[in-house]
PDB file of C-alpha atoms in Angstrom:
ATOM      1  CA  ALA A   1    -115.437 242.156-155.458  1.00 37.00           C
ATOM      2  CA  VAL A   2    -114.422 238.694-155.920  1.00 39.00           C
ATOM      3  CA  GLN A   3    -111.489 237.667-153.587  1.00 45.00           C
ATOM      4  CA  PRO A   4    -108.996 235.009-154.345  1.00 47.00           C
ATOM      5  CA  LEU A   5    -109.255 231.843-152.274  1.00 53.00           C
ATOM      6  CA  ALA A   6    -106.649 231.384-149.533  1.00 54.00           C
ATOM      7  CA  LYS A   7    -104.304 228.515-149.794  1.00 59.00           C
ATOM      8  CA  LYS A   8    -106.254 225.449-149.179  1.00 62.00           C
ATOM      9  CA  ASP A   9    -104.451 224.532-145.901  1.00 63.00           C
ATOM     10  CA  SER A  10    -104.326 228.019-144.409  1.00 70.00           C
ATOM     11  CA  VAL A  11    -107.939 228.545-143.496  1.00 79.00           C
ATOM     12  CA  LEU A  12    -111.156 226.356-143.349  1.00 86.00           C
ATOM     13  CA  GLN A  13    -113.202 226.913-146.537  1.00 88.00           C
ATOM     14  CA  ILE A  14    -116.400 225.271-147.952  1.00 90.00           C
ATOM     15  CA  ALA A  15    -117.378 226.057-151.353  1.00 89.00           C
ATOM     16  CA  VAL A  16    -120.994 226.260-152.561  1.00 89.00           C
ATOM     17  CA  PHE A  17    -122.021 225.531-156.187  1.00 84.00           C
ATOM     18  CA  SER A  18    -118.405 224.569-157.095  1.00 82.00           C
ATOM     19  CA  THR A  19    -118.323 221.472-159.314  1.00 78.00           C
ATOM     20  CA  SER A  20    -114.931 221.658-160.988  1.00 75.00           C
ATOM     21  CA  LYS A  21    -112.432 218.897-160.645  1.00 76.00           C
ATOM     22  CA  LYS A  22    -109.826 221.461-159.863  1.00 76.00           C
ATOM     23  CA  TYR A  23    -111.337 222.123-156.346  1.00 80.00           C
ATOM     24  CA  SER A  24    -110.723 218.514-155.292  1.00 84.00           C
ATOM     25  CA  SER A  25    -107.500 218.156-153.195  1.00 86.00           C
ATOM     26  CA  ALA A  26    -106.502 215.805-150.504  1.00 87.00           C
ATOM     27  CA  ASN A  27    -105.291 216.550-146.922  1.00 84.00           C
ATOM     28  CA  ASP A  28    -106.170 220.144-146.767  1.00 88.00           C
ATOM     29  CA  LEU A  29    -108.931 222.364-145.317  1.00 88.00           C
ATOM     30  CA  SER A  30    -111.024 222.871-148.533  1.00 89.00           C
ATOM     31  CA  PHE A  31    -114.273 221.218-148.672  1.00 92.00           C
ATOM     32  CA  ARG A  32    -117.643 221.692-150.610  1.00 91.00           C
ATOM     33  CA  THR A  33    -121.320 220.919-150.193  1.00 91.00           C
ATOM     34  CA  THR A  34    -121.888 220.650-154.031  1.00 89.00           C
ATOM     35  CA  ALA A  35    -121.575 217.161-155.498  1.00 89.00           C
ATOM     36  CA  LYS A  36    -119.096 216.808-158.289  1.00 87.00           C
ATOM     37  CA  ASN A  37    -120.323 216.971-162.022  1.00 88.00           C
ATOM     38  CA  GLU A  38    -120.178 213.225-162.263  1.00 89.00           C
ATOM     39  CA  ASN A  39    -123.194 212.918-159.841  1.00 89.00           C
ATOM     40  CA  GLU A  40    -125.340 215.079-161.991  1.00 91.00           C
ATOM     41  CA  THR A  41    -124.186 213.775-165.536  1.00 94.00           C
ATOM     42  CA  LYS A  42    -124.852 210.219-164.522  1.00 94.00           C
ATOM     43  CA  VAL A  43    -128.597 210.786-164.444  1.00 95.00           C
ATOM     44  CA  LEU A  44    -128.416 212.662-167.867  1.00 95.00           C
ATOM     45  CA  ALA A  45    -126.472 209.780-169.451  1.00 95.00           C
ATOM     46  CA  GLU A  46    -129.090 207.187-168.344  1.00 95.00           C
ATOM     47  CA  PHE A  47    -131.800 209.514-169.796  1.00 96.00           C
ATOM     48  CA  ILE A  48    -130.205 210.007-173.106  1.00 95.00           C
ATOM     49  CA  LYS A  49    -129.484 206.259-173.372  1.00 95.00           C
ATOM     50  CA  GLN A  50    -133.220 205.356-172.613  1.00 94.00           C
ATOM     51  CA  LYS A  51    -134.297 207.731-175.243  1.00 96.00           C
ATOM     52  CA  ASN A  52    -132.000 206.244-177.754  1.00 95.00           C
ATOM     53  CA  TYR A  53    -130.994 209.623-179.124  1.00 95.00           C
ATOM     54  CA  LEU A  54    -128.900 209.098-182.233  1.00 95.00           C
ATOM     55  CA  GLN A  55    -127.188 212.530-181.930  1.00 96.00           C
ATOM     56  CA  THR A  56    -126.844 214.738-178.878  1.00 97.00           C
ATOM     57  CA  GLY A  57    -125.596 218.322-179.350  1.00 97.00           C
ATOM     58  CA  ILE A  58    -123.866 220.099-176.413  1.00 97.00           C
ATOM     59  CA  ILE A  59    -123.829 223.808-176.293  1.00 97.00           C
ATOM     60  CA  PHE A  60    -121.541 224.836-173.526  1.00 97.00           C
ATOM     61  CA  LEU A  61    -120.054 227.995-171.937  1.00 95.00           C
ATOM     62  CA  ASN A  62    -116.383 228.141-172.811  1.00 95.00           C
ATOM     63  CA  ASN A  63    -114.856 228.495-169.286  1.00 92.00           C
ATOM     64  CA  ASP A  64    -113.811 225.962-166.645  1.00 88.00           C
ATOM     65  CA  PHE A  65    -117.408 225.472-165.502  1.00 89.00           C
ATOM     66  CA  GLY A  66    -118.658 224.722-168.983  1.00 92.00           C
ATOM     67  CA  ILE A  67    -115.798 222.599-170.199  1.00 93.00           C
ATOM     68  CA  ASN A  68    -115.641 220.508-166.911  1.00 91.00           C
ATOM     69  CA  PHE A  69    -119.358 219.733-167.190  1.00 93.00           C
ATOM     70  CA  LYS A  70    -119.289 218.921-170.854  1.00 95.00           C
ATOM     71  CA  GLU A  71    -116.339 216.548-170.322  1.00 94.00           C
ATOM     72  CA  ALA A  72    -118.099 214.934-167.362  1.00 93.00           C
ATOM     73  CA  LEU A  73    -121.220 214.381-169.459  1.00 95.00           C
ATOM     74  CA  LYS A  74    -119.204 212.782-172.346  1.00 96.00           C
ATOM     75  CA  GLN A  75    -117.518 210.505-169.843  1.00 95.00           C
ATOM     76  CA  SER A  76    -120.782 209.436-168.256  1.00 95.00           C
ATOM     77  CA  LEU A  77    -122.190 208.705-171.696  1.00 95.00           C
ATOM     78  CA  ALA A  78    -119.144 206.445-172.438  1.00 95.00           C
ATOM     79  CA  GLU A  79    -119.453 204.619-169.232  1.00 95.00           C
ATOM     80  CA  ASN A  80    -123.185 204.124-169.822  1.00 92.00           C
ATOM     81  CA  LYS A  81    -122.237 202.710-173.264  1.00 93.00           C
ATOM     82  CA  SER A  82    -124.609 205.233-174.887  1.00 92.00           C
ATOM     83  CA  LYS A  83    -124.464 205.055-178.789  1.00 92.00           C
ATOM     84  CA  THR A  84    -125.373 208.668-179.187  1.00 95.00           C
ATOM     85  CA  GLU A  85    -123.145 210.706-181.462  1.00 95.00           C
ATOM     86  CA  ILE A  86    -121.890 213.902-179.650  1.00 96.00           C
ATOM     87  CA  LYS A  87    -121.667 217.306-181.465  1.00 96.00           C
ATOM     88  CA  GLU A  88    -120.394 220.231-179.517  1.00 96.00           C
ATOM     89  CA  GLU A  89    -120.277 223.933-179.866  1.00 97.00           C
ATOM     90  CA  SER A  90    -119.049 226.551-177.415  1.00 97.00           C
ATOM     91  CA  PHE A  91    -119.914 230.127-176.667  1.00 97.00           C
ATOM     92  CA  SER A  92    -118.529 232.954-174.567  1.00 96.00           C
ATOM     93  CA  LEU A  93    -120.133 234.621-171.512  1.00 94.00           C
ATOM     94  CA  GLU A  94    -121.119 237.658-173.622  1.00 95.00           C
ATOM     95  CA  THR A  95    -122.666 235.726-176.501  1.00 96.00           C
ATOM     96  CA  THR A  96    -126.289 236.772-177.312  1.00 95.00           C
ATOM     97  CA  ASP A  97    -126.838 235.360-180.835  1.00 97.00           C
ATOM     98  CA  PHE A  98    -126.993 231.599-180.796  1.00 97.00           C
ATOM     99  CA  ARG A  99    -128.716 231.182-184.224  1.00 97.00           C
ATOM    100  CA  THR A 100    -125.509 229.865-186.090  1.00 97.00           C
ATOM    101  CA  ILE A 101    -124.849 227.325-183.360  1.00 97.00           C
ATOM    102  CA  LEU A 102    -128.577 226.189-183.483  1.00 97.00           C
ATOM    103  CA  LEU A 103    -128.407 225.720-187.168  1.00 96.00           C
ATOM    104  CA  LYS A 104    -125.058 223.727-186.889  1.00 96.00           C
ATOM    105  CA  LEU A 105    -126.757 221.405-184.579  1.00 96.00           C
ATOM    106  CA  GLU A 106    -130.319 221.252-186.020  1.00 92.00           C
ATOM    107  CA  LYS A 107    -130.066 217.618-186.785  1.00 93.00           C
ATOM    108  CA  SER A 108    -129.617 216.681-183.101  1.00 96.00           C
ATOM    109  CA  ASP A 109    -132.361 214.721-181.318  1.00 96.00           C
ATOM    110  CA  ALA A 110    -131.413 216.604-178.172  1.00 97.00           C
ATOM    111  CA  LEU A 111    -129.601 219.574-177.267  1.00 97.00           C
ATOM    112  CA  PHE A 112    -127.967 219.945-173.891  1.00 97.00           C
ATOM    113  CA  LEU A 113    -127.193 223.494-172.627  1.00 97.00           C
ATOM    114  CA  ILE A 114    -124.512 224.430-170.092  1.00 96.00           C
ATOM    115  CA  GLY A 115    -124.526 228.017-169.113  1.00 94.00           C
ATOM    116  CA  THR A 116    -126.759 230.399-167.041  1.00 93.00           C
ATOM    117  CA  ALA A 117    -130.400 231.124-167.143  1.00 92.00           C
ATOM    118  CA  LYS A 118    -129.922 234.250-169.318  1.00 94.00           C
ATOM    119  CA  HIS A 119    -128.160 232.028-171.994  1.00 95.00           C
ATOM    120  CA  TYR A 120    -130.884 229.351-171.772  1.00 96.00           C
ATOM    121  CA  ALA A 121    -133.600 232.100-172.286  1.00 95.00           C
ATOM    122  CA  LEU A 122    -131.906 233.425-175.362  1.00 96.00           C
ATOM    123  CA  ILE A 123    -131.273 229.990-176.874  1.00 96.00           C
ATOM    124  CA  LEU A 124    -134.822 228.864-176.361  1.00 96.00           C
ATOM    125  CA  LYS A 125    -136.255 231.956-177.840  1.00 95.00           C
ATOM    126  CA  GLN A 126    -134.040 231.840-180.836  1.00 96.00           C
ATOM    127  CA  ALA A 127    -134.618 228.159-181.278  1.00 96.00           C
ATOM    128  CA  LYS A 128    -138.400 228.829-181.500  1.00 94.00           C
ATOM    129  CA  GLU A 129    -137.862 231.619-184.017  1.00 94.00           C
ATOM    130  CA  LEU A 130    -135.856 229.198-186.168  1.00 95.00           C
ATOM    131  CA  GLY A 131    -138.447 226.439-185.833  1.00 93.00           C
ATOM    132  CA  THR A 132    -135.997 224.064-184.144  1.00 91.00           C
ATOM    133  CA  LYS A 133    -137.626 220.748-183.233  1.00 89.00           C
ATOM    134  CA  THR A 134    -135.582 218.954-180.590  1.00 94.00           C
ATOM    135  CA  GLN A 135    -135.670 218.128-176.931  1.00 96.00           C
ATOM    136  CA  PHE A 136    -133.825 220.602-174.836  1.00 97.00           C
ATOM    137  CA  LEU A 137    -131.924 219.401-171.857  1.00 97.00           C
ATOM    138  CA  THR A 138    -129.939 221.253-169.210  1.00 96.00           C
ATOM    139  CA  MET A 139    -128.538 221.329-165.698  1.00 93.00           C
ATOM    140  CA  TYR A 140    -129.599 222.651-162.443  1.00 88.00           C
ATOM    141  CA  SER A 141    -128.753 226.253-163.067  1.00 89.00           C
ATOM    142  CA  ALA A 142    -132.087 226.307-164.931  1.00 91.00           C
ATOM    143  CA  GLN A 143    -133.756 226.450-161.463  1.00 89.00           C
ATOM    144  CA  ASP A 144    -133.770 230.264-161.693  1.00 87.00           C
ATOM    145  CA  PRO A 145    -136.889 232.436-161.626  1.00 84.00           C
ATOM    146  CA  GLU A 146    -135.170 234.663-164.221  1.00 87.00           C
ATOM    147  CA  LEU A 147    -135.360 231.731-166.878  1.00 90.00           C
ATOM    148  CA  ILE A 148    -139.210 231.773-166.924  1.00 86.00           C
ATOM    149  CA  GLU A 149    -139.267 235.589-166.955  1.00 87.00           C
ATOM    150  CA  LEU A 150    -136.796 236.077-169.716  1.00 89.00           C
ATOM    151  CA  ALA A 151    -137.787 233.199-171.841  1.00 88.00           C
ATOM    152  CA  GLU A 152    -141.486 233.767-171.462  1.00 82.00           C
ATOM    153  CA  ASN A 153    -143.428 230.799-172.910  1.00 86.00           C
ATOM    154  CA  ASN A 154    -140.428 229.156-174.661  1.00 91.00           C
ATOM    155  CA  THR A 155    -139.344 226.987-171.666  1.00 91.00           C
ATOM    156  CA  GLU A 156    -142.134 224.415-172.011  1.00 90.00           C
ATOM    157  CA  ASN A 157    -140.895 220.841-171.796  1.00 93.00           C
ATOM    158  CA  LEU A 158    -137.331 221.804-170.863  1.00 95.00           C
ATOM    159  CA  ILE A 159    -135.839 219.039-168.850  1.00 96.00           C
ATOM    160  CA  PHE A 160    -133.153 219.691-166.309  1.00 95.00           C
ATOM    161  CA  THR A 161    -131.267 218.007-163.498  1.00 95.00           C
ATOM    162  CA  TYR A 162    -131.882 219.054-159.837  1.00 94.00           C
ATOM    163  CA  PRO A 163    -130.641 217.688-156.457  1.00 93.00           C
ATOM    164  CA  PHE A 164    -132.988 219.397-153.872  1.00 92.00           C
ATOM    165  CA  ASN A 165    -136.429 218.032-152.915  1.00 91.00           C
ATOM    166  CA  PRO A 166    -137.906 220.162-150.066  1.00 90.00           C
ATOM    167  CA  GLU A 167    -139.805 216.956-148.936  1.00 88.00           C
ATOM    168  CA  LYS A 168    -136.915 214.612-149.185  1.00 85.00           C
ATOM    169  CA  ASN A 169    -136.381 214.210-145.303  1.00 89.00           C
ATOM    170  CA  GLN A 170    -137.031 216.033-142.188  1.00 92.00           C
ATOM    171  CA  GLU A 171    -134.045 218.246-142.595  1.00 93.00           C
ATOM    172  CA  ALA A 172    -135.237 219.446-145.899  1.00 93.00           C
ATOM    173  CA  VAL A 173    -138.823 220.003-144.638  1.00 94.00           C
ATOM    174  CA  ASP A 174    -137.525 221.995-141.637  1.00 94.00           C
ATOM    175  CA  PHE A 175    -135.192 224.089-143.656  1.00 94.00           C
ATOM    176  CA  SER A 176    -137.816 224.920-146.189  1.00 95.00           C
ATOM    177  CA  LYS A 177    -140.348 225.949-143.710  1.00 95.00           C
ATOM    178  CA  THR A 178    -137.859 228.193-141.946  1.00 95.00           C
ATOM    179  CA  PHE A 179    -136.686 229.769-145.093  1.00 96.00           C
ATOM    180  CA  LYS A 180    -140.222 230.419-146.427  1.00 95.00           C
ATOM    181  CA  ALA A 181    -141.205 232.103-143.120  1.00 96.00           C
ATOM    182  CA  LYS A 182    -138.231 234.384-143.234  1.00 95.00           C
ATOM    183  CA  PHE A 183    -138.027 235.206-146.956  1.00 95.00           C
ATOM    184  CA  ASN A 184    -141.481 234.529-148.179  1.00 95.00           C
ATOM    185  CA  LYS A 185    -140.389 232.302-151.028  1.00 91.00           C
ATOM    186  CA  GLU A 186    -139.298 228.773-151.708  1.00 91.00           C
ATOM    187  CA  PRO A 187    -135.698 227.914-151.120  1.00 93.00           C
ATOM    188  CA  ASP A 188    -133.574 226.540-154.002  1.00 92.00           C
ATOM    189  CA  ALA A 189    -130.599 224.105-153.950  1.00 92.00           C
ATOM    190  CA  TYR A 190    -128.133 226.958-153.662  1.00 91.00           C
ATOM    191  CA  ALA A 191    -129.725 228.168-150.468  1.00 93.00           C
ATOM    192  CA  ALA A 192    -129.847 224.652-149.057  1.00 94.00           C
ATOM    193  CA  GLU A 193    -126.109 224.061-149.887  1.00 93.00           C
ATOM    194  CA  SER A 194    -125.222 227.333-148.416  1.00 94.00           C
ATOM    195  CA  PHE A 195    -127.227 226.602-145.196  1.00 93.00           C
ATOM    196  CA  ASP A 196    -125.505 223.244-144.894  1.00 93.00           C
ATOM    197  CA  ALA A 197    -122.133 224.668-145.434  1.00 93.00           C
ATOM    198  CA  LEU A 198    -122.571 227.358-142.787  1.00 93.00           C
ATOM    199  CA  ASN A 199    -123.961 224.940-140.231  1.00 93.00           C
ATOM    200  CA  ILE A 200    -120.922 222.629-140.858  1.00 93.00           C
ATOM    201  CA  ILE A 201    -118.495 225.500-140.389  1.00 92.00           C
ATOM    202  CA  VAL A 202    -120.041 226.523-137.125  1.00 93.00           C
ATOM    203  CA  ARG A 203    -120.052 222.998-135.805  1.00 93.00           C
ATOM    204  CA  ALA A 204    -116.455 222.420-136.844  1.00 93.00           C
ATOM    205  CA  LEU A 205    -115.176 225.641-135.179  1.00 92.00           C
ATOM    206  CA  GLU A 206    -117.275 224.911-131.937  1.00 93.00           C
ATOM    207  CA  LYS A 207    -115.318 221.613-131.792  1.00 93.00           C
ATOM    208  CA  CYS A 208    -111.846 222.688-132.819  1.00 92.00           C
ATOM    209  CA  GLY A 209    -111.691 226.305-131.851  1.00 89.00           C
ATOM    210  CA  ALA A 210    -111.297 229.532-134.054  1.00 84.00           C
ATOM    211  CA  LYS A 211    -107.597 230.014-133.364  1.00 83.00           C
ATOM    212  CA  LEU A 212    -105.530 229.088-136.453  1.00 79.00           C
ATOM    213  CA  ASN A 213    -102.700 226.796-135.415  1.00 86.00           C
ATOM    214  CA  ALA A 214    -101.351 223.345-136.038  1.00 88.00           C
ATOM    215  CA  GLN A 215    -103.569 221.846-133.370  1.00 90.00           C
ATOM    216  CA  GLN A 216    -106.681 223.349-134.812  1.00 90.00           C
ATOM    217  CA  LYS A 217    -105.802 222.143-138.404  1.00 90.00           C
ATOM    218  CA  ASN A 218    -105.334 218.608-137.251  1.00 91.00           C
ATOM    219  CA  CYS A 219    -108.608 218.713-135.248  1.00 93.00           C
ATOM    220  CA  LEU A 220    -110.499 220.050-138.371  1.00 92.00           C
ATOM    221  CA  LYS A 221    -108.976 217.429-140.674  1.00 91.00           C
ATOM    222  CA  SER A 222    -110.044 214.659-138.254  1.00 93.00           C
ATOM    223  CA  TYR A 223    -113.503 216.332-137.842  1.00 93.00           C
ATOM    224  CA  PHE A 224    -114.272 216.246-141.468  1.00 92.00           C
ATOM    225  CA  LYS A 225    -112.845 212.839-141.907  1.00 92.00           C
ATOM    226  CA  GLU A 226    -115.244 211.389-139.387  1.00 93.00           C
ATOM    227  CA  LEU A 227    -118.177 213.649-139.964  1.00 93.00           C
ATOM    228  CA  THR A 228    -121.641 212.301-141.007  1.00 93.00           C
ATOM    229  CA  TYR A 229    -123.970 215.257-141.363  1.00 91.00           C
ATOM    230  CA  ASN A 230    -127.811 214.970-141.833  1.00 91.00           C
ATOM    231  CA  SER A 231    -128.335 217.625-144.592  1.00 92.00           C
ATOM    232  CA  ALA A 232    -131.257 218.668-146.712  1.00 89.00           C
ATOM    233  CA  PHE A 233    -129.867 216.390-149.419  1.00 91.00           C
ATOM    234  CA  GLY A 234    -129.576 213.299-147.118  1.00 89.00           C
ATOM    235  CA  LYS A 235    -126.715 212.053-145.152  1.00 91.00           C
ATOM    236  CA  LEU A 236    -123.355 213.679-146.232  1.00 90.00           C
ATOM    237  CA  THR A 237    -119.865 212.500-145.639  1.00 93.00           C
ATOM    238  CA  PHE A 238    -116.699 214.080-147.061  1.00 93.00           C
ATOM    239  CA  ASP A 239    -114.253 211.869-148.859  1.00 92.00           C
ATOM    240  CA  ALA A 240    -110.415 212.306-148.846  1.00 91.00           C
ATOM    241  CA  ASN A 241    -110.668 215.217-151.340  1.00 91.00           C
ATOM    242  CA  GLY A 242    -113.307 217.095-149.348  1.00 91.00           C
ATOM    243  CA  ASP A 243    -116.069 216.188-151.771  1.00 92.00           C
ATOM    244  CA  VAL A 244    -119.667 214.871-151.041  1.00 92.00           C
ATOM    245  CA  GLN A 245    -122.007 212.784-153.014  1.00 89.00           C
ATOM    246  CA  TYR A 246    -125.846 212.950-153.361  1.00 89.00           C
ATOM    247  CA  ASN A 247    -128.431 211.996-155.954  1.00 89.00           C
ATOM    248  CA  TYR A 248    -129.861 214.130-158.723  1.00 92.00           C
ATOM    249  CA  PHE A 249    -133.288 213.676-160.413  1.00 94.00           C
ATOM    250  CA  LEU A 250    -134.924 215.176-163.522  1.00 95.00           C
ATOM    251  CA  LYS A 251    -137.461 217.951-163.517  1.00 94.00           C
ATOM    252  CA  THR A 252    -139.560 219.218-166.448  1.00 94.00           C
ATOM    253  CA  ILE A 253    -140.932 222.644-167.056  1.00 90.00           C
TER     254      ILE A 253
END
């Protein structure tokens, strides 16, 4: 069952794959090892501008996750002074038929998808059935084995953002080697973020103790304020809102 988060100053908590602006808050004990949406959408905005797309369609999941990412992408495009025209269509978590949305956006030079791998698979299959000729773009939730399995051969040339390179640095190499030895598969960014989050929690509690009191809270806040952590994504530091930054790049199926 999904449990509600504790009050952000009552217990140490580090979120994984949480990109919403709502999670950012100052002077408390909430942190995250996922970079904010703006880190990811900046790369997309640069790509869209370079390609000189006249119209970009955004098909987004109608919840906090989808809306926040969509707005961040629009903001990054504006900051990049991209001249692309934005057309947007939303869908619910239960949606399985995307044909009407695809027909509405058929004149777009590129279609950007925000959702889950299951949604992407359905959209790509139905787009092929409709004869849709456009460049599909999406985010790092596309790095999911289920996408290839469900979409079959319809993912060719899908471009998506991603933050984890298993050869980026020694920490990434060591983590990938250990993960593969234990689970017999390649690690993804979610695994790397989770590994970093757990390591940071352990180190913080070793330094400040596990007993929840005012002294421990002050110690933890000071610890994260001063922390520089060598992660699988590079050197991480936490800002005043408990957020980190790292670079994204583009991958193509």
